[in-house]
Every structure is written in C-alpha cells, then in structure tokens.
C-alpha cells in the first residue's frame, strides 16, 4: 500500500452499520393482533434477504473504493552488487604547533574541516579516528556512521593530550585500530606538522609494523617551516617557535607501506591532498539493481463498480418502492 493510512476510512462502516440496524428496527409498520401463531412458521421473504444483500453491496462498493485510494502495489526488486569496502583510520596531530595561523583560521581548524569533508563523502567505508601529540589516543573505532565520526572530529580539542609530537605512537595506535577491520584494503592517513620528538615507538619501526600488517600509510606534512606565531588557548599572548616538518621520515613511512607522501603549505593544497587520497582509495562498486512497481488498484475499482451496479439494479427493479 502506498497510502496505508487511508484504510482507517473503514471505520466509516461502524456508523453505517449502526444506522442500518436502527433504521430497520423502526421502519416496519405494526399491527396489533391477539396471536402470531398462524404466521409464526412462514418462511422469510426473499425480498427481505435482498434488502440486506443490497446493503452489503453498498459496503463492498465503499470498501473497494477505499482500498483503491490506498494504492495497493506489488514490488519486484533485484539487486546484485559487489562492494570492496575500504578500512581507513585518520591519525591527526593535535600538538600545540597545530594552532599556528599560517592556515586560515589555523592548521588545526583546517585539518578538522578537510577531514570532516573527507569522511562525509566516503559512503561505503569503515573509518576510525586517532589523535596524537606527546601521546596517542584512539577516539573512534572503525565505523560507517559518518555522523558520529564527523561529530567526533568537531569535538576534538587541543590540549587534551600531553604536548609533543609522537608520530610513531600515533601510527601504531592507528594500526592497532585498523587490523580488526574485515576489508581487504586498509590504509592510514597520518597528518602532522612536526618532527617526532616524543613517544615510545620510532616512526621507522611503526612503518615496518604497518608493512607487515598490509596497511598502506598516506602521510601529510602541513604548514610552513621556520618561525611561526602560536597564540595561547585563551588569546592573551603569542609565542614564537621554530617548526620543521620531518619530510624525510614521512616520505620513508609512505614508501615502506606503498603509500604516498603529500606536502600541504596552505588550506587549499590540503583540500586537494584529501581529494587525491579520496581518488586513490575509492571503493569498487559493481551494482545491478532492478526495481519494478505494479499498481494493483484496478481490481478494487472494478469490484466497487460491479457492487454499485448490482445494488442499483436491485434498487430499481425487484426492490423498487412505490410511494
């Protein structure tokens, strides 16, 4: 049924039947006699039966019209698809230097924005989320709930972790999160703006672990090298520090895992980087879909018209009343 709510119109039967019963209980003339014995065993007149039949025909005509208005339908659906889903874990650097303003409005805000856009367009993939600074933290397991992922990305705050840049630890956390995935294609997108200066696992060791697990790693170096100004979280002061992206280490990680290294010096380039990764990690979809919907209201219209026609024929022939 396309409009099943219209079937509630069958409730009209209740007042119609009540009216019919009341009408026939009070419509017959009466005659007082001393006894009904001589006529008690007389059979019921066939016209009396036809009167009740004519009322049933009216109800059938109304019912057929109600069902037709509800649009009964039959569906034939066939779908054959092959979807090679991809497992992806985003590993985002949230160290203090990510608050630098060489991106608009900051490296951190730009990274969250492009990551959210990337997640939003990966409809058939399972994606997880890891953040790292001086230590690493797994925020989201692999999931295809894009709304939950985007909400988790939006809620990331700087200062949640000890400051520093533990690239190796961040990559290992991402690997531990992704190995449980069932997809054949597994990849990590690691975004950072510095050099590994914290954590327990060297980046080269983490890269070898990713290689052994069959995980491809895309590394992204964001920001410009040199002295940058970083405001404190409250906006009262600004600190100038020197930053340098360890491009050699990031390149080695990508090469060891059959991934790719990208350099993004502004937010426009960063968006293009994620667009390129999106193309490299596209899911393969082979979908054959067939859907056929057939309207089945015609038999009910025909039933309604036949019932109405038969009622009118009885009404103006054998049940015709002469004033």
PDB file of C-alpha atoms in Angstrom:
ATOM      1  CA  UNK A   1       0.000   0.000   0.000  1.00  0.00           C
ATOM      2  CA  UNK A   2       1.302   3.417  -0.924  1.00  0.00           C
ATOM      3  CA  UNK A   3      -1.121   5.203   1.417  1.00  0.00           C
ATOM      4  CA  UNK A   4      -1.999   2.649   4.135  1.00  0.00           C
ATOM      5  CA  UNK A   5      -3.367   5.380   6.391  1.00  0.00           C
ATOM      6  CA  UNK A   6      -6.430   5.657   4.160  1.00  0.00           C
ATOM      7  CA  UNK A   7      -7.523   2.210   5.348  1.00  0.00           C
ATOM      8  CA  UNK A   8      -8.717   3.926   8.523  1.00  0.00           C
ATOM      9  CA  UNK A   9     -11.669   5.048   6.389  1.00  0.00           C
ATOM     10  CA  UNK A  10     -13.071   1.570   7.010  1.00  0.00           C
ATOM     11  CA  UNK A  11     -14.085   2.965  10.388  1.00  0.00           C
ATOM     12  CA  UNK A  12     -16.964   4.546   8.473  1.00  0.00           C
ATOM     13  CA  UNK A  13     -18.522   1.077   8.492  1.00  0.00           C
ATOM     14  CA  UNK A  14     -19.318   1.439  12.188  1.00  0.00           C
ATOM     15  CA  UNK A  15     -21.805   4.351  11.908  1.00  0.00           C
ATOM     16  CA  UNK A  16     -23.186   2.995   8.610  1.00  0.00           C
ATOM     17  CA  UNK A  17     -23.991  -0.419  10.083  1.00  0.00           C
ATOM     18  CA  UNK A  18     -25.391   1.157  13.250  1.00  0.00           C
ATOM     19  CA  UNK A  19     -27.617   3.422  11.163  1.00  0.00           C
ATOM     20  CA  UNK A  20     -28.801   0.470   9.058  1.00  0.00           C
ATOM     21  CA  UNK A  21     -29.717  -1.624  12.121  1.00  0.00           C
ATOM     22  CA  UNK A  22     -31.527   1.299  13.759  1.00  0.00           C
ATOM     23  CA  UNK A  23     -33.402   2.131  10.571  1.00  0.00           C
ATOM     24  CA  UNK A  24     -34.752  -1.397  10.035  1.00  0.00           C
ATOM     25  CA  UNK A  25     -35.756  -1.847  13.641  1.00  0.00           C
ATOM     26  CA  UNK A  26     -38.009   1.205  13.456  1.00  0.00           C
ATOM     27  CA  UNK A  27     -39.102   1.288   9.816  1.00  0.00           C
ATOM     28  CA  UNK A  28     -41.643  -1.536   9.730  1.00  0.00           C
ATOM     29  CA  UNK A  29     -45.317  -0.768  10.401  1.00  0.00           C
ATOM     30  CA  UNK A  30     -47.021  -2.691  13.185  1.00  0.00           C
ATOM     31  CA  UNK A  31     -50.488  -4.166  13.644  1.00  0.00           C
ATOM     32  CA  UNK A  32     -51.858  -5.408  16.926  1.00  0.00           C
ATOM     33  CA  UNK A  33     -53.260  -8.977  16.826  1.00  0.00           C
ATOM     34  CA  UNK A  34     -54.261 -11.448  19.502  1.00  0.00           C
ATOM     35  CA  UNK A  35     -51.788 -14.175  18.386  1.00  0.00           C
ATOM     36  CA  UNK A  36     -48.941 -14.746  15.826  1.00  0.00           C
ATOM     37  CA  UNK A  37     -49.361 -18.498  15.748  1.00  0.00           C
ATOM     38  CA  UNK A  38     -50.846 -18.702  12.199  1.00  0.00           C
ATOM     39  CA  UNK A  39     -47.864 -16.815  10.680  1.00  0.00           C
ATOM     40  CA  UNK A  40     -45.057 -17.783  13.027  1.00  0.00           C
ATOM     41  CA  UNK A  41     -43.747 -20.548  10.755  1.00  0.00           C
ATOM     42  CA  UNK A  42     -43.933 -18.668   7.489  1.00  0.00           C
ATOM     43  CA  UNK A  43     -40.530 -18.543   5.682  1.00  0.00           C
ATOM     44  CA  UNK A  44     -38.581 -15.274   5.424  1.00  0.00           C
ATOM     45  CA  UNK A  45     -39.363 -13.444   2.176  1.00  0.00           C
ATOM     46  CA  UNK A  46     -36.618 -13.473  -0.442  1.00  0.00           C
ATOM     47  CA  UNK A  47     -37.107  -9.717  -0.785  1.00  0.00           C
ATOM     48  CA  UNK A  48     -36.151  -9.304   2.848  1.00  0.00           C
ATOM     49  CA  UNK A  49     -32.926 -11.171   2.121  1.00  0.00           C
ATOM     50  CA  UNK A  50     -32.243  -8.986  -0.931  1.00  0.00           C
ATOM     51  CA  UNK A  51     -32.692  -5.849   1.172  1.00  0.00           C
ATOM     52  CA  UNK A  52     -29.814  -6.979   3.396  1.00  0.00           C
ATOM     53  CA  UNK A  53     -27.804  -8.060   0.341  1.00  0.00           C
ATOM     54  CA  UNK A  54     -28.210  -4.618  -1.194  1.00  0.00           C
ATOM     55  CA  UNK A  55     -26.767  -3.039   1.966  1.00  0.00           C
ATOM     56  CA  UNK A  56     -23.777  -5.422   1.845  1.00  0.00           C
ATOM     57  CA  UNK A  57     -23.252  -4.430  -1.799  1.00  0.00           C
ATOM     58  CA  UNK A  58     -23.100  -0.775  -0.745  1.00  0.00           C
ATOM     59  CA  UNK A  59     -20.473  -1.608   1.880  1.00  0.00           C
ATOM     60  CA  UNK A  60     -18.430  -3.567  -0.683  1.00  0.00           C
ATOM     61  CA  UNK A  61     -18.601  -0.649  -3.127  1.00  0.00           C
ATOM     62  CA  UNK A  62     -17.328   1.746  -0.443  1.00  0.00           C
ATOM     63  CA  UNK A  63     -14.642  -0.715   0.706  1.00  0.00           C
ATOM     64  CA  UNK A  64     -13.356  -1.265  -2.827  1.00  0.00           C
ATOM     65  CA  UNK A  65     -13.055   2.498  -3.315  1.00  0.00           C
ATOM     66  CA  UNK A  66     -11.151   2.895  -0.030  1.00  0.00           C
ATOM     67  CA  UNK A  67      -8.652   0.150  -0.936  1.00  0.00           C
ATOM     68  CA  UNK A  68      -8.179   1.625  -4.422  1.00  0.00           C
ATOM     69  CA  UNK A  69      -7.439   5.056  -2.923  1.00  0.00           C
ATOM     70  CA  UNK A  70      -4.814   3.439  -0.638  1.00  0.00           C
ATOM     71  CA  UNK A  71      -2.973   2.361  -3.812  1.00  0.00           C
ATOM     72  CA  UNK A  72      -2.149  -1.351  -3.329  1.00  0.00           C
ATOM     73  CA  UNK A  73       1.117  -2.175  -5.058  1.00  0.00           C
ATOM     74  CA  UNK A  74       3.327  -5.167  -5.752  1.00  0.00           C
ATOM     75  CA  UNK A  75       7.087  -4.835  -5.913  1.00  0.00           C
ATOM     76  CA  UNK A  76       9.671  -6.846  -7.806  1.00  0.00           C
ATOM     77  CA  UNK A  77      13.202  -5.954  -6.688  1.00  0.00           C
ATOM     78  CA  UNK A  78      16.512  -7.435  -7.769  1.00  0.00           C
ATOM     79  CA  UNK A  79      19.873  -6.177  -6.604  1.00  0.00           C
ATOM     80  CA  UNK A  80      23.289  -7.693  -7.172  1.00  0.00           C
ATOM     81  CA  UNK A  81      26.297  -5.678  -6.018  1.00  0.00           C
ATOM     82  CA  UNK A  82      29.945  -6.181  -5.238  1.00  0.00           C
ATOM     83  CA  UNK A  83      31.365  -3.598  -2.866  1.00  0.00           C
ATOM     84  CA  UNK A  84      35.008  -3.856  -1.877  1.00  0.00           C
ATOM     85  CA  UNK A  85      34.814  -1.670   1.191  1.00  0.00           C
ATOM     86  CA  UNK A  86      37.880   0.141   2.477  1.00  0.00           C
ATOM     87  CA  UNK A  87      39.022   0.483   6.081  1.00  0.00           C
ATOM     88  CA  UNK A  88      40.618   3.858   6.835  1.00  0.00           C
ATOM     89  CA  UNK A  89      41.930   5.364  10.057  1.00  0.00           C
ATOM     90  CA  UNK A  90      42.606   9.085  10.338  1.00  0.00           C
ATOM     91  CA  UNK A  91      45.561   9.908  12.614  1.00  0.00           C
ATOM     92  CA  UNK A  92      45.564  13.647  13.373  1.00  0.00           C
ATOM     93  CA  UNK A  93      48.304  15.626  15.093  1.00  0.00           C
ATOM     94  CA  UNK A  94      46.865  17.859  17.851  1.00  0.00           C
ATOM     95  CA  UNK A  95      50.144  19.165  19.273  1.00  0.00           C
ATOM     96  CA  UNK A  96      50.431  22.837  20.230  1.00  0.00           C
ATOM     97  CA  UNK A  97      52.080  23.830  16.956  1.00  0.00           C
ATOM     98  CA  UNK A  98      48.887  22.858  15.098  1.00  0.00           C
ATOM     99  CA  UNK A  99      47.393  26.095  16.423  1.00  0.00           C
ATOM    100  CA  UNK A 100      49.672  28.095  14.106  1.00  0.00           C
ATOM    101  CA  UNK A 101      47.933  30.712  11.974  1.00  0.00           C
ATOM    102  CA  UNK A 102      49.705  30.105   8.659  1.00  0.00           C
ATOM    103  CA  UNK A 103      46.455  28.309   7.737  1.00  0.00           C
ATOM    104  CA  UNK A 104      43.085  30.041   7.911  1.00  0.00           C
ATOM    105  CA  UNK A 105      41.981  30.097  10.674  1.00  0.00           C
ATOM    106  CA  UNK A 106      44.649  27.638  11.904  1.00  0.00           C
ATOM    107  CA  UNK A 107      46.340  24.395  10.915  1.00  0.00           C
ATOM    108  CA  UNK A 108      44.182  22.550  13.451  1.00  0.00           C
ATOM    109  CA  UNK A 109      40.859  24.004  12.261  1.00  0.00           C
ATOM    110  CA  UNK A 110      41.739  23.474   8.590  1.00  0.00           C
ATOM    111  CA  UNK A 111      42.730  19.857   9.249  1.00  0.00           C
ATOM    112  CA  UNK A 112      39.445  19.149  11.053  1.00  0.00           C
ATOM    113  CA  UNK A 113      37.458  20.769   8.235  1.00  0.00           C
ATOM    114  CA  UNK A 114      39.016  18.753   5.401  1.00  0.00           C
ATOM    115  CA  UNK A 115      38.886  15.560   7.477  1.00  0.00           C
ATOM    116  CA  UNK A 116      35.138  16.034   8.035  1.00  0.00           C
ATOM    117  CA  UNK A 117      34.594  16.627   4.318  1.00  0.00           C
ATOM    118  CA  UNK A 118      36.587  13.506   3.505  1.00  0.00           C
ATOM    119  CA  UNK A 119      34.557  11.366   5.925  1.00  0.00           C
ATOM    120  CA  UNK A 120      31.274  12.729   4.585  1.00  0.00           C
ATOM    121  CA  UNK A 121      31.956  11.502   1.053  1.00  0.00           C
ATOM    122  CA  UNK A 122      33.213   8.026   1.995  1.00  0.00           C
ATOM    123  CA  UNK A 123      29.781   6.413   1.998  1.00  0.00           C
ATOM    124  CA  UNK A 124      30.697   2.714   1.896  1.00  0.00           C
ATOM    125  CA  UNK A 125      33.836   2.646   4.053  1.00  0.00           C
ATOM    126  CA  UNK A 126      34.612   1.999   7.694  1.00  0.00           C
ATOM    127  CA  UNK A 127      36.624   4.843   9.183  1.00  0.00           C
ATOM    128  CA  UNK A 128      38.301   5.212  12.570  1.00  0.00           C
ATOM    129  CA  UNK A 129      39.882   8.193  14.315  1.00  0.00           C
ATOM    130  CA  UNK A 130      43.145   8.527  16.270  1.00  0.00           C
ATOM    131  CA  UNK A 131      44.721  11.698  17.647  1.00  0.00           C
ATOM    132  CA  UNK A 132      48.250  12.177  18.914  1.00  0.00           C
ATOM    133  CA  UNK A 133      50.521  14.788  20.439  1.00  0.00           C
ATOM    134  CA  UNK A 134      53.098  13.730  23.061  1.00  0.00           C
ATOM    135  CA  UNK A 135      50.988  10.543  23.363  1.00  0.00           C
ATOM    136  CA  UNK A 136      48.277   8.925  21.275  1.00  0.00           C
ATOM    137  CA  UNK A 137      44.598   8.302  21.843  1.00  0.00           C
ATOM    138  CA  UNK A 138      42.078   6.255  19.852  1.00  0.00           C
ATOM    139  CA  UNK A 139      38.837   8.235  19.691  1.00  0.00           C
ATOM    140  CA  UNK A 140      36.639   6.211  17.332  1.00  0.00           C
ATOM    141  CA  UNK A 141      36.691   2.540  16.266  1.00  0.00           C
ATOM    142  CA  UNK A 142      36.072   1.585  12.681  1.00  0.00           C
ATOM    143  CA  UNK A 143      32.515   2.582  11.798  1.00  0.00           C
ATOM    144  CA  UNK A 144      30.442   3.649   8.827  1.00  0.00           C
ATOM    145  CA  UNK A 145      28.395   6.035  10.963  1.00  0.00           C
ATOM    146  CA  UNK A 146      29.555   9.214   9.250  1.00  0.00           C
ATOM    147  CA  UNK A 147      27.526  11.445  11.531  1.00  0.00           C
ATOM    148  CA  UNK A 148      29.232  10.071  14.644  1.00  0.00           C
ATOM    149  CA  UNK A 149      32.657  10.403  13.016  1.00  0.00           C
ATOM    150  CA  UNK A 150      32.111  13.996  11.953  1.00  0.00           C
ATOM    151  CA  UNK A 151      30.802  14.827  15.416  1.00  0.00           C
ATOM    152  CA  UNK A 152      33.912  13.255  16.983  1.00  0.00           C
ATOM    153  CA  UNK A 153      36.182  15.281  14.692  1.00  0.00           C
ATOM    154  CA  UNK A 154      34.340  18.502  15.502  1.00  0.00           C
ATOM    155  CA  UNK A 155      34.728  17.839  19.239  1.00  0.00           C
ATOM    156  CA  UNK A 156      38.492  17.346  19.162  1.00  0.00           C
ATOM    157  CA  UNK A 157      40.155  19.958  21.364  1.00  0.00           C
ATOM    158  CA  UNK A 158      43.806  20.913  21.568  1.00  0.00           C
ATOM    159  CA  UNK A 159      45.397  20.381  24.971  1.00  0.00           C
ATOM    160  CA  UNK A 160      43.616  17.072  25.608  1.00  0.00           C
ATOM    161  CA  UNK A 161      46.973  15.256  25.403  1.00  0.00           C
ATOM    162  CA  UNK A 162      50.491  15.945  26.658  1.00  0.00           C
ATOM    163  CA  UNK A 163      52.216  18.275  24.220  1.00  0.00           C
ATOM    164  CA  UNK A 164      54.796  16.958  21.795  1.00  0.00           C
ATOM    165  CA  UNK A 165      54.775  15.017  18.517  1.00  0.00           C
ATOM    166  CA  UNK A 166      54.714  11.229  18.862  1.00  0.00           C
ATOM    167  CA  UNK A 167      54.346  10.242  15.216  1.00  0.00           C
ATOM    168  CA  UNK A 168      55.367   6.629  15.824  1.00  0.00           C
ATOM    169  CA  UNK A 169      52.901   6.150  18.677  1.00  0.00           C
ATOM    170  CA  UNK A 170      50.109   7.751  16.654  1.00  0.00           C
ATOM    171  CA  UNK A 171      50.768   5.418  13.732  1.00  0.00           C
ATOM    172  CA  UNK A 172      50.882   2.320  15.950  1.00  0.00           C
ATOM    173  CA  UNK A 173      47.553   3.288  17.568  1.00  0.00           C
ATOM    174  CA  UNK A 174      46.039   3.649  14.088  1.00  0.00           C
ATOM    175  CA  UNK A 175      47.421   0.238  13.063  1.00  0.00           C
ATOM    176  CA  UNK A 176      46.019  -1.424  16.191  1.00  0.00           C
ATOM    177  CA  UNK A 177      42.657   0.087  15.415  1.00  0.00           C
ATOM    178  CA  UNK A 178      42.562  -0.936  11.747  1.00  0.00           C
ATOM    179  CA  UNK A 179      43.820  -4.536  11.937  1.00  0.00           C
ATOM    180  CA  UNK A 180      40.431  -5.649  13.271  1.00  0.00           C
ATOM    181  CA  UNK A 181      38.737  -4.466  10.072  1.00  0.00           C
ATOM    182  CA  UNK A 182      37.435  -7.030   7.579  1.00  0.00           C
ATOM    183  CA  UNK A 183      38.131  -5.092   4.365  1.00  0.00           C
ATOM    184  CA  UNK A 184      40.964  -6.204   2.129  1.00  0.00           C
ATOM    185  CA  UNK A 185      42.134  -2.624   1.617  1.00  0.00           C
ATOM    186  CA  UNK A 186      43.441  -0.971   4.790  1.00  0.00           C
ATOM    187  CA  UNK A 187      45.006   2.459   4.941  1.00  0.00           C
ATOM    188  CA  UNK A 188      46.012   5.115   7.447  1.00  0.00           C
ATOM    189  CA  UNK A 189      46.024   8.850   6.746  1.00  0.00           C
ATOM    190  CA  UNK A 190      48.551  10.447   9.103  1.00  0.00           C
ATOM    191  CA  UNK A 191      48.608  14.245   9.316  1.00  0.00           C
ATOM    192  CA  UNK A 192      51.311  16.117  11.226  1.00  0.00           C
ATOM    193  CA  UNK A 193      53.187  19.412  11.196  1.00  0.00           C
ATOM    194  CA  UNK A 194      56.370  18.484  13.046  1.00  0.00           C
ATOM    195  CA  UNK A 195      59.157  16.059  13.838  1.00  0.00           C
ATOM    196  CA  UNK A 196      58.903  13.023  16.066  1.00  0.00           C
ATOM    197  CA  UNK A 197      60.103  14.163  19.495  1.00  0.00           C
ATOM    198  CA  UNK A 198      58.044  12.076  21.917  1.00  0.00           C
ATOM    199  CA  UNK A 199      56.536   8.656  22.417  1.00  0.00           C
ATOM    200  CA  UNK A 200      57.989   5.176  22.706  1.00  0.00           C
ATOM    201  CA  UNK A 201      57.856   3.887  19.110  1.00  0.00           C
ATOM    202  CA  UNK A 202      60.176   5.322  16.418  1.00  0.00           C
ATOM    203  CA  UNK A 203      58.391   6.198  13.170  1.00  0.00           C
ATOM    204  CA  UNK A 204      60.540   3.741  11.184  1.00  0.00           C
ATOM    205  CA  UNK A 205      59.503   0.895  13.493  1.00  0.00           C
ATOM    206  CA  UNK A 206      55.854   1.855  13.185  1.00  0.00           C
ATOM    207  CA  UNK A 207      56.242   1.856   9.406  1.00  0.00           C
ATOM    208  CA  UNK A 208      57.597  -1.702   9.455  1.00  0.00           C
ATOM    209  CA  UNK A 209      54.659  -2.823  11.596  1.00  0.00           C
ATOM    210  CA  UNK A 210      52.256  -1.260   9.083  1.00  0.00           C
ATOM    211  CA  UNK A 211      54.063  -3.027   6.240  1.00  0.00           C
ATOM    212  CA  UNK A 212      53.818  -6.411   7.989  1.00  0.00           C
ATOM    213  CA  UNK A 213      50.092  -5.884   8.598  1.00  0.00           C
ATOM    214  CA  UNK A 214      49.458  -4.881   4.990  1.00  0.00           C
ATOM    215  CA  UNK A 215      48.421  -1.339   5.924  1.00  0.00           C
ATOM    216  CA  UNK A 216      49.091   1.447   3.438  1.00  0.00           C
ATOM    217  CA  UNK A 217      50.027   4.782   5.015  1.00  0.00           C
ATOM    218  CA  UNK A 218      49.437   8.186   3.440  1.00  0.00           C
ATOM    219  CA  UNK A 219      51.457  10.847   5.252  1.00  0.00           C
ATOM    220  CA  UNK A 220      50.665  14.558   5.085  1.00  0.00           C
ATOM    221  CA  UNK A 221      53.013  17.315   6.232  1.00  0.00           C
ATOM    222  CA  UNK A 222      51.088  20.519   6.907  1.00  0.00           C
ATOM    223  CA  UNK A 223      52.331  24.048   7.489  1.00  0.00           C
ATOM    224  CA  UNK A 224      55.434  26.036   6.672  1.00  0.00           C
ATOM    225  CA  UNK A 225      58.894  25.546   8.139  1.00  0.00           C
ATOM    226  CA  UNK A 226      60.548  28.264  10.187  1.00  0.00           C
ATOM    227  CA  UNK A 227      59.425  30.591  12.920  1.00  0.00           C
ATOM    228  CA  UNK A 228      55.674  30.682  13.485  1.00  0.00           C
ATOM    229  CA  UNK A 229      53.476  32.507  15.950  1.00  0.00           C
ATOM    230  CA  UNK A 230      51.215  30.401  18.116  1.00  0.00           C
ATOM    231  CA  UNK A 231      48.582  32.086  20.326  1.00  0.00           C
ATOM    232  CA  UNK A 232      47.788  30.578  23.699  1.00  0.00           C
ATOM    233  CA  UNK A 233      44.368  28.879  24.024  1.00  0.00           C
ATOM    234  CA  UNK A 234      42.880  31.974  25.678  1.00  0.00           C
ATOM    235  CA  UNK A 235      44.215  34.504  23.163  1.00  0.00           C
ATOM    236  CA  UNK A 236      46.097  36.632  25.713  1.00  0.00           C
ATOM    237  CA  UNK A 237      49.624  36.093  24.379  1.00  0.00           C
ATOM    238  CA  UNK A 238      51.559  34.784  21.396  1.00  0.00           C
ATOM    239  CA  UNK A 239      54.591  32.535  21.393  1.00  0.00           C
ATOM    240  CA  UNK A 240      57.076  32.305  18.528  1.00  0.00           C
ATOM    241  CA  UNK A 241      58.579  28.870  17.943  1.00  0.00           C
ATOM    242  CA  UNK A 242      60.551  27.221  15.183  1.00  0.00           C
ATOM    243  CA  UNK A 243      58.893  24.310  13.445  1.00  0.00           C
ATOM    244  CA  UNK A 244      60.251  21.904  10.883  1.00  0.00           C
ATOM    245  CA  UNK A 245      58.437  19.031   9.246  1.00  0.00           C
ATOM    246  CA  UNK A 246      60.462  15.844   9.107  1.00  0.00           C
ATOM    247  CA  UNK A 247      59.650  15.255   5.467  1.00  0.00           C
ATOM    248  CA  UNK A 248      62.308  12.569   5.123  1.00  0.00           C
ATOM    249  CA  UNK A 249      60.740  10.446   7.859  1.00  0.00           C
ATOM    250  CA  UNK A 250      57.228  10.928   6.485  1.00  0.00           C
ATOM    251  CA  UNK A 251      58.443  10.002   2.999  1.00  0.00           C
ATOM    252  CA  UNK A 252      60.098   6.828   4.347  1.00  0.00           C
ATOM    253  CA  UNK A 253      56.880   5.793   6.110  1.00  0.00           C
ATOM    254  CA  UNK A 254      54.880   6.233   2.910  1.00  0.00           C
ATOM    255  CA  UNK A 255      57.428   4.403   0.751  1.00  0.00           C
ATOM    256  CA  UNK A 256      57.750   1.475   3.176  1.00  0.00           C
ATOM    257  CA  UNK A 257      53.988   0.871   3.149  1.00  0.00           C
ATOM    258  CA  UNK A 258      53.335   1.506  -0.551  1.00  0.00           C
ATOM    259  CA  UNK A 259      51.584   4.757   0.333  1.00  0.00           C
ATOM    260  CA  UNK A 260      52.289   8.328  -0.656  1.00  0.00           C
ATOM    261  CA  UNK A 261      53.619  11.480   0.973  1.00  0.00           C
ATOM    262  CA  UNK A 262      51.958  14.857   0.481  1.00  0.00           C
ATOM    263  CA  UNK A 263      53.078  18.360   1.408  1.00  0.00           C
ATOM    264  CA  UNK A 264      50.403  20.976   2.173  1.00  0.00           C
ATOM    265  CA  UNK A 265      51.546  24.543   2.829  1.00  0.00           C
ATOM    266  CA  UNK A 266      48.048  26.079   2.919  1.00  0.00           C
ATOM    267  CA  UNK A 267      44.424  25.057   3.306  1.00  0.00           C
ATOM    268  CA  UNK A 268      43.731  24.943  -0.449  1.00  0.00           C
ATOM    269  CA  UNK A 269      46.546  22.470  -1.036  1.00  0.00           C
ATOM    270  CA  UNK A 270      45.397  20.440   1.979  1.00  0.00           C
ATOM    271  CA  UNK A 271      41.923  20.095   0.445  1.00  0.00           C
ATOM    272  CA  UNK A 272      43.486  18.916  -2.826  1.00  0.00           C
ATOM    273  CA  UNK A 273      45.568  16.371  -0.919  1.00  0.00           C
ATOM    274  CA  UNK A 274      42.475  14.786   0.619  1.00  0.00           C
ATOM    275  CA  UNK A 275      40.741  14.861  -2.756  1.00  0.00           C
ATOM    276  CA  UNK A 276      43.650  12.944  -4.263  1.00  0.00           C
ATOM    277  CA  UNK A 277      43.640  10.395  -1.448  1.00  0.00           C
ATOM    278  CA  UNK A 278      39.899  10.030  -1.957  1.00  0.00           C
ATOM    279  CA  UNK A 279      40.530   9.077  -5.595  1.00  0.00           C
ATOM    280  CA  UNK A 280      43.334   6.674  -4.687  1.00  0.00           C
ATOM    281  CA  UNK A 281      41.190   4.877  -2.106  1.00  0.00           C
ATOM    282  CA  UNK A 282      37.887   4.713  -3.982  1.00  0.00           C
ATOM    283  CA  UNK A 283      35.764   1.639  -3.340  1.00  0.00           C
ATOM    284  CA  UNK A 284      34.972  -0.612  -6.297  1.00  0.00           C
ATOM    285  CA  UNK A 285      31.226  -0.804  -6.850  1.00  0.00           C
ATOM    286  CA  UNK A 286      29.527  -3.203  -9.275  1.00  0.00           C
ATOM    287  CA  UNK A 287      25.802  -2.734  -8.768  1.00  0.00           C
ATOM    288  CA  UNK A 288      22.969  -4.294 -10.783  1.00  0.00           C
ATOM    289  CA  UNK A 289      19.682  -3.013  -9.468  1.00  0.00           C
ATOM    290  CA  UNK A 290      16.214  -3.730 -10.840  1.00  0.00           C
ATOM    291  CA  UNK A 291      13.016  -2.447  -9.278  1.00  0.00           C
ATOM    292  CA  UNK A 292       9.520  -2.751 -10.726  1.00  0.00           C
ATOM    293  CA  UNK A 293       6.391  -1.425  -9.033  1.00  0.00           C
ATOM    294  CA  UNK A 294       2.969  -2.512 -10.284  1.00  0.00           C
ATOM    295  CA  UNK A 295      -0.214  -0.701  -9.305  1.00  0.00           C
ATOM    296  CA  UNK A 296      -2.970  -3.108  -8.241  1.00  0.00           C
ATOM    297  CA  UNK A 297      -5.862  -0.732  -7.605  1.00  0.00           C
ATOM    298  CA  UNK A 298      -7.764  -1.610 -10.816  1.00  0.00           C
ATOM    299  CA  UNK A 299      -9.380  -4.837  -9.472  1.00  0.00           C
ATOM    300  CA  UNK A 300     -10.670  -2.932  -6.453  1.00  0.00           C
ATOM    301  CA  UNK A 301     -12.151  -0.203  -8.664  1.00  0.00           C
ATOM    302  CA  UNK A 302     -13.789  -2.921 -10.765  1.00  0.00           C
ATOM    303  CA  UNK A 303     -15.154  -4.614  -7.620  1.00  0.00           C
ATOM    304  CA  UNK A 304     -16.531  -1.304  -6.398  1.00  0.00           C
ATOM    305  CA  UNK A 305     -18.225  -0.527  -9.744  1.00  0.00           C
ATOM    306  CA  UNK A 306     -19.723  -4.024 -10.033  1.00  0.00           C
ATOM    307  CA  UNK A 307     -21.094  -3.870  -6.493  1.00  0.00           C
ATOM    308  CA  UNK A 308     -22.537  -0.418  -7.115  1.00  0.00           C
ATOM    309  CA  UNK A 309     -24.074  -1.543 -10.419  1.00  0.00           C
ATOM    310  CA  UNK A 310     -25.651  -4.638  -8.849  1.00  0.00           C
ATOM    311  CA  UNK A 311     -27.034  -2.553  -5.980  1.00  0.00           C
ATOM    312  CA  UNK A 312     -28.611  -0.049  -8.362  1.00  0.00           C
ATOM    313  CA  UNK A 313     -30.115  -2.867 -10.418  1.00  0.00           C
ATOM    314  CA  UNK A 314     -31.740  -4.374  -7.309  1.00  0.00           C
ATOM    315  CA  UNK A 315     -32.768  -0.973  -6.022  1.00  0.00           C
ATOM    316  CA  UNK A 316     -34.672  -0.022  -9.171  1.00  0.00           C
ATOM    317  CA  UNK A 317     -36.103  -3.450 -10.100  1.00  0.00           C
ATOM    318  CA  UNK A 318     -37.123  -6.066  -7.538  1.00  0.00           C
ATOM    319  CA  UNK A 319     -36.614  -3.720  -4.560  1.00  0.00           C
ATOM    320  CA  UNK A 320     -38.243  -0.752  -6.177  1.00  0.00           C
ATOM    321  CA  UNK A 321     -40.654   1.019  -3.831  1.00  0.00           C
ATOM    322  CA  UNK A 322     -43.850   2.651  -4.960  1.00  0.00           C
ATOM    323  CA  UNK A 323     -44.804   5.754  -2.964  1.00  0.00           C
TER     324      UNK A 323
END
